[in-house]
Coordinates of C-alpha atoms in Angstrom, one line a residue:
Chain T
X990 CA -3.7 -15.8 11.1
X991 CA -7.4 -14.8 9.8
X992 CA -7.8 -14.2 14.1
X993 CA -4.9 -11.8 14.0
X994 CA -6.5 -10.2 10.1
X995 CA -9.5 -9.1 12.2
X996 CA -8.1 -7.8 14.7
X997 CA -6.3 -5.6 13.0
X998 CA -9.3 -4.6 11.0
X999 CA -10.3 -2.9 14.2
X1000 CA -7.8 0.1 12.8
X1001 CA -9.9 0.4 10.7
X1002 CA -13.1 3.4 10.9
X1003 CA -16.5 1.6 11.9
X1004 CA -18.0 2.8 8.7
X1005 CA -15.5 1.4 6.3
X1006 CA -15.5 -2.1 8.5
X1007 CA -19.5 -2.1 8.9
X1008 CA -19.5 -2.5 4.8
X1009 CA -15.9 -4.3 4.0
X1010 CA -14.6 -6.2 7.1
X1011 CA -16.2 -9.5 6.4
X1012 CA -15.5 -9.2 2.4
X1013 CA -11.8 -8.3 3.1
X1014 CA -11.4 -11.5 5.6
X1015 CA -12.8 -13.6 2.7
X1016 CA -10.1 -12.2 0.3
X1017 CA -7.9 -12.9 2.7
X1018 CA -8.3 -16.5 3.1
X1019 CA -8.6 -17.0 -0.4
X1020 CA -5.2 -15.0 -1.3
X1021 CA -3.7 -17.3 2.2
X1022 CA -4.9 -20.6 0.8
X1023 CA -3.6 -19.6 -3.0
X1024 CA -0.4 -18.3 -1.3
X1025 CA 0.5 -21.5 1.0
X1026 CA 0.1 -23.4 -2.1
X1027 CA 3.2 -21.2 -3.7
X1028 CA 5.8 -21.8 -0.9
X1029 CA 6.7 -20.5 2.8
X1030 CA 8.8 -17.7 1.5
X1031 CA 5.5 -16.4 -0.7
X1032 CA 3.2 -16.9 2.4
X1033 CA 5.9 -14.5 4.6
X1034 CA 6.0 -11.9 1.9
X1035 CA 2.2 -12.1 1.7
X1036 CA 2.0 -11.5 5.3
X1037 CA 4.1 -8.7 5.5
X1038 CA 2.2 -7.0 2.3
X1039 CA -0.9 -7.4 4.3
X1040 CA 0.0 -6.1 7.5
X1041 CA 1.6 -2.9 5.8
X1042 CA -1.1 -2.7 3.5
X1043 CA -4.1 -2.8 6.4
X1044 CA -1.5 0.1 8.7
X1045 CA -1.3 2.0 5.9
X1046 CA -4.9 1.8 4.7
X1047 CA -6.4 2.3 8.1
X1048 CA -3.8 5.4 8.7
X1049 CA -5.5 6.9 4.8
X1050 CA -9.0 5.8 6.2
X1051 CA -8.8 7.9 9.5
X1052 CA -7.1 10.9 7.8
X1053 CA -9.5 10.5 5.0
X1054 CA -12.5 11.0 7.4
X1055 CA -10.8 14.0 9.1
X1056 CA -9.6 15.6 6.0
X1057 CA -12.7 14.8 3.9
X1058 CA -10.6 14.7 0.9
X1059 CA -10.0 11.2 -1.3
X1060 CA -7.7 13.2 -3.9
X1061 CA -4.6 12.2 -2.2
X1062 CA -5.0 8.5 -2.4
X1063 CA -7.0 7.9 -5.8
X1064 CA -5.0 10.8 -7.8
X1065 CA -0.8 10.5 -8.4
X1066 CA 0.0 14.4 -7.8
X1067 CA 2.4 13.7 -5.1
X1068 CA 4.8 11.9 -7.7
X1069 CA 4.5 9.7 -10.7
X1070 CA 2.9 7.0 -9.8
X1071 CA 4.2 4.0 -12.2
X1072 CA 6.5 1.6 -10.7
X1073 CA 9.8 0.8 -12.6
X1074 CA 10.1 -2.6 -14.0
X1075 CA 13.0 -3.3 -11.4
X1076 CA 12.8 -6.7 -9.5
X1077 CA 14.5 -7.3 -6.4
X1078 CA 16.5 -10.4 -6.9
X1079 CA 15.7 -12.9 -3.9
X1080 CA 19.6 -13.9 -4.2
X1081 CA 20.7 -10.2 -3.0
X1082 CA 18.9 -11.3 0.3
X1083 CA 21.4 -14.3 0.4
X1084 CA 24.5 -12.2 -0.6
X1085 CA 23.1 -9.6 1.5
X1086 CA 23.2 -12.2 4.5
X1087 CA 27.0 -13.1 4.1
X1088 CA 27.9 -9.5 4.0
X1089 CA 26.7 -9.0 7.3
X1090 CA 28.0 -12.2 8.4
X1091 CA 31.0 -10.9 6.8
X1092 CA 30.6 -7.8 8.9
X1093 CA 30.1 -9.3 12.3
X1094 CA 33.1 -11.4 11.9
X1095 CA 35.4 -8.5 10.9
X1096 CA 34.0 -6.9 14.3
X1097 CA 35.3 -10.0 16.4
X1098 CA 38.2 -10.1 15.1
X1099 CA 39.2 -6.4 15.4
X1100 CA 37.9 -6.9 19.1
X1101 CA 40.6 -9.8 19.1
X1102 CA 43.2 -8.1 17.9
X1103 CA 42.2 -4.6 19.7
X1104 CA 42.1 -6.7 23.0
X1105 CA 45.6 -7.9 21.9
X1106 CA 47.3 -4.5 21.3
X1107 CA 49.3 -2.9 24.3
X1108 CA 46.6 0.6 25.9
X1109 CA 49.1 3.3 24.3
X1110 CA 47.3 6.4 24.5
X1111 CA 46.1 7.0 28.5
X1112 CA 44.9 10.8 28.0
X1113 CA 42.7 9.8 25.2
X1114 CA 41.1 7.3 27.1
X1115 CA 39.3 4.4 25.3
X1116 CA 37.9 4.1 22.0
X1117 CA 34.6 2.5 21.9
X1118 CA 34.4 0.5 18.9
X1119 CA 31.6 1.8 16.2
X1120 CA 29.4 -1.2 16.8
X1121 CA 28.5 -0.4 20.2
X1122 CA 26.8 2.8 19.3
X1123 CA 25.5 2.4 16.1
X1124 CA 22.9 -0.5 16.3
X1125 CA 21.4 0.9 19.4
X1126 CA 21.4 4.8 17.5
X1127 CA 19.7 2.5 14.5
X1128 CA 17.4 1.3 17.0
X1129 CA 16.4 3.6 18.9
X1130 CA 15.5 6.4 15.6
X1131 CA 13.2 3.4 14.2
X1132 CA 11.8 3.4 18.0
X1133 CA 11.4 7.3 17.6
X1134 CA 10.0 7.2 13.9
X1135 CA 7.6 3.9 15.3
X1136 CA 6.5 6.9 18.5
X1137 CA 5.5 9.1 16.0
X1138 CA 3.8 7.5 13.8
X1139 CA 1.5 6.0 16.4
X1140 CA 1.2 9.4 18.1
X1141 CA 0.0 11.2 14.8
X1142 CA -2.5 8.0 14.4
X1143 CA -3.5 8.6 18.0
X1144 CA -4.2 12.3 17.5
X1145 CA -6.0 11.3 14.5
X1146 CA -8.5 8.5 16.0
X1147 CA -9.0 11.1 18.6
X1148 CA -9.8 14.2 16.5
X1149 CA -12.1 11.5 14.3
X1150 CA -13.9 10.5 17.4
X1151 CA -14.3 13.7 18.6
X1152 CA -16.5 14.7 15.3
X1153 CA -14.0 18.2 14.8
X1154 CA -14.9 17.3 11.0
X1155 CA -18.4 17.5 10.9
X1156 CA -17.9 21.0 11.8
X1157 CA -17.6 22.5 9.0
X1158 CA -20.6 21.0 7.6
X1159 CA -22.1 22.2 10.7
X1160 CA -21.5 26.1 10.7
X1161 CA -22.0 25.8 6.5
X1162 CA -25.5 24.6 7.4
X1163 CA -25.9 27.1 9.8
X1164 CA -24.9 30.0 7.5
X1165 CA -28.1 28.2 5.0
X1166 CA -30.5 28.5 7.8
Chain Z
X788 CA -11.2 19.5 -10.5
X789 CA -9.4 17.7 -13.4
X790 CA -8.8 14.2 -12.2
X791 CA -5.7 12.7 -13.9
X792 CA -3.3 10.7 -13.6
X793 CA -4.9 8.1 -11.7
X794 CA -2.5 5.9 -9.3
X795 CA -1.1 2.7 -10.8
X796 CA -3.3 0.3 -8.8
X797 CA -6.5 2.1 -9.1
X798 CA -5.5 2.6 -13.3
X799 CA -4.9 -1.7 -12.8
X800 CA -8.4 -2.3 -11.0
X801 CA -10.6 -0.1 -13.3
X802 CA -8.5 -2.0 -16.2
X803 CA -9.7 -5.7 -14.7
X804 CA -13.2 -4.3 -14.1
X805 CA -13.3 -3.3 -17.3
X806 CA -13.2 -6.4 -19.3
X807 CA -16.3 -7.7 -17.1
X808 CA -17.8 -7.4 -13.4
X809 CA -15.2 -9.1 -10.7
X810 CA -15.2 -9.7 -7.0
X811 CA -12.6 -8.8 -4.6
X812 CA -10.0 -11.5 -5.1
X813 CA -10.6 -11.8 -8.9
X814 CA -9.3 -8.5 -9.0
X815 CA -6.4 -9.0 -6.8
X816 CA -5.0 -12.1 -9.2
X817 CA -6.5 -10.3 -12.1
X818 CA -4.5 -6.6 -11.7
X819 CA -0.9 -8.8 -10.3
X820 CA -1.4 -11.4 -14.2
X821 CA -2.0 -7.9 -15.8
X822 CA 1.3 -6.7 -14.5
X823 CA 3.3 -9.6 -14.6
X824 CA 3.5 -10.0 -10.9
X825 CA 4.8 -6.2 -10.6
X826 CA 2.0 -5.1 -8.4
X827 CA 0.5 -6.8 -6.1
X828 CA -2.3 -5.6 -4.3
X829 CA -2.9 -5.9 -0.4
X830 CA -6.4 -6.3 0.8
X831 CA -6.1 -3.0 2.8
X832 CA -4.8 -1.6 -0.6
X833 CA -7.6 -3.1 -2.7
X834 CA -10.7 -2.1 -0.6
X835 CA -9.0 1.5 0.0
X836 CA -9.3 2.3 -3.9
X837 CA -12.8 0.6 -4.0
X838 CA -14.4 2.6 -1.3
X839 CA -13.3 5.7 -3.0
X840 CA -14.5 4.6 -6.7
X841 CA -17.7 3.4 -5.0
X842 CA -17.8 6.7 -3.4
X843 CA -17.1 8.7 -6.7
X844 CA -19.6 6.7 -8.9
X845 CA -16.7 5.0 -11.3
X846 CA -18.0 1.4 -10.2
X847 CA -20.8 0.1 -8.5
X848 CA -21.3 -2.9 -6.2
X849 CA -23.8 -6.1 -6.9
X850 CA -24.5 -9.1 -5.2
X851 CA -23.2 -12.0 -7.2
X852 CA -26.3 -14.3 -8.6
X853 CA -25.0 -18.0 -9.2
X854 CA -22.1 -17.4 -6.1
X855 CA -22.9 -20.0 -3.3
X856 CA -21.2 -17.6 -0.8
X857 CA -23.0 -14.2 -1.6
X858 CA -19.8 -12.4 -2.8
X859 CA -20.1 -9.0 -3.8
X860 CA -19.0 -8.0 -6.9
X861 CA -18.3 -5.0 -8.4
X862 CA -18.5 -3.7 -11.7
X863 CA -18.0 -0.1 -14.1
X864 CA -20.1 2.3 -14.3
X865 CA -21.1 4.0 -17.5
X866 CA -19.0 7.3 -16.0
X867 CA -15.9 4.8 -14.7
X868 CA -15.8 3.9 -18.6
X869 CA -15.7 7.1 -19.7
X870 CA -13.2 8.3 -17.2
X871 CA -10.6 5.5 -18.1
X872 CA -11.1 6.5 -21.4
X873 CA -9.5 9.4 -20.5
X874 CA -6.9 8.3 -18.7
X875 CA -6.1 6.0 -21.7
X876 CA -6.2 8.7 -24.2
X877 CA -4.0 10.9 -22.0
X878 CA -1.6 8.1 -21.5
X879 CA -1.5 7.3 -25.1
X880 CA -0.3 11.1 -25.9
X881 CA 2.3 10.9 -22.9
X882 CA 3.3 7.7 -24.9
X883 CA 3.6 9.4 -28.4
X884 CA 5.4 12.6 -27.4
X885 CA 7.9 10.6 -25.2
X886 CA 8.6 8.1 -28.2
X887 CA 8.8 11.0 -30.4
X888 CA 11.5 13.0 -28.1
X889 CA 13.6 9.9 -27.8
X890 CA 14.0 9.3 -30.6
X891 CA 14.5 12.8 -31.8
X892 CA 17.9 12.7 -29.2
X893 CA 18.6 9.4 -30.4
X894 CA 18.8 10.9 -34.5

């Protein structure tokens, strides 16, 4: 896991993994060892935390360095920042579980019975039951949203490489001189 | 530029730094005890808000003495302090004017 950690330090700007990376990968195994000690569910959670966590930091690290402003991430002045004392019960995940088992098996059996049922309606033509076009609609927007996130990081890497935001510095020297 | 309010976890780190100088990890258990297990910290999270303290002078980073494994450490500066002071102060206010309209609804 610490192989897969690194690699997706590579996200990260070469400035902010020159002085971090290796300190980051030792909290890491420290956190993973503490966190295989508490249970497989804990070390899953952990995991997930982490690999949002290093996306998301990475994605604030690259538009930090093109934007050249740190107010948006320190500072809460997009919205109030305190987290409600609200805990997710982990027994909604198990109730949340049998509902969709629940669902599925409402699905086959309105198949059963729709397969059952004489074709009444000829100039309609068939219905197409709900299932069939909603998980691959549900699909296919978090395929979209996945796209455009990675294009706007793409653009972003590129405009970072490309040094567009030194330039200001550049022309404000130049104005100096 | 008038800095306030900070974000919870950076409010939570400055807190743990401030009873004494901490390395990376020690803050991470340190800030999810101090909120009852409420927020927990990533490591992307965690060295995100540490560059930019480091960056605006609120801590500063040290190299561990008695460590075996050279761990950098990282501690508050004298304008940090000052600065969560003020956070404190302006959080204690929020804290007194919200009581006092509550329970002026509740009379």
């Amino acid at each position: 896991m610490l192989r897969v950690y690194r690699c997706l330090l590579c996200l990260y700007p070469a400035e902010h993994r020159y002085n971090y990376s290796q300190e980051m990968a030792s909290v890491f195994c420290d956190a993973c060892t503490d966190k295989r000690a508490q249970g497989l569910v804990a070390l899953i959670s952990f995991y997930f935390r982490e690999l949002a966590g290093l996306i998301q930091g990475a994605f604030g690290e690259h538009l930090q360095g093109l934007l050249g402003s740190r107010r948006w991430t320190l500072f809460a002045f997009r919205r109030f920042h305190m987290r409600s004392e609200f805990r997710f019960p982990k027994s909604t995940t198990a109730l949340m579980v049998i509902i969709l088992a629940g669902v599925v098996l409402a699905i086959e059996k309105a198949k059963a019975i729709q397969a059952s049922l004489p074709y009444t309606h000829p100039e309609v033509g068939p219905i197409r039951p709900a299932q069939f076009t909603f998980f691959p609609t549900i699909a296919l927007l978090f395929l979209c949203f996945y796209a455009a996130g990675a294009i706007g990081w793409a653009v972003l890497f590129a405009l970072r490489r490309s040094g567009v935001h030194r330039l200001a510095a550049v022309s404000a020297d130049a104005t100096q001189k | 530029m008038e800095p306030f309010p900070l974000t919870e976890p950076v409010l939570l780190i400055l807190l743990s730094l401030a009873e004494r100088p901490r390395h990376g990890y020690s803050i991470l258990k340190d800030v999810e005890k101090m909120s009852e297990g409420r927020v927990l910290l990533s490591t992307g999270t965690l060295y995100g808000a540490i560059r930019r303290l480091l960056d605006d002078g609120w801590i500063d980073r040290f190299e561990e003495d008695k460590s075996s494994r050279g761990r950098q450490a990282y501690r508050l500066t004298a304008a940090g302090r000052r600065n969560l002071q003020l956070e404190i102060s302006r959080m204690r206010q929020l804290a007194r004017i919200a009581s006092l309209r509550v329970a002026r609804k509740e009379t």
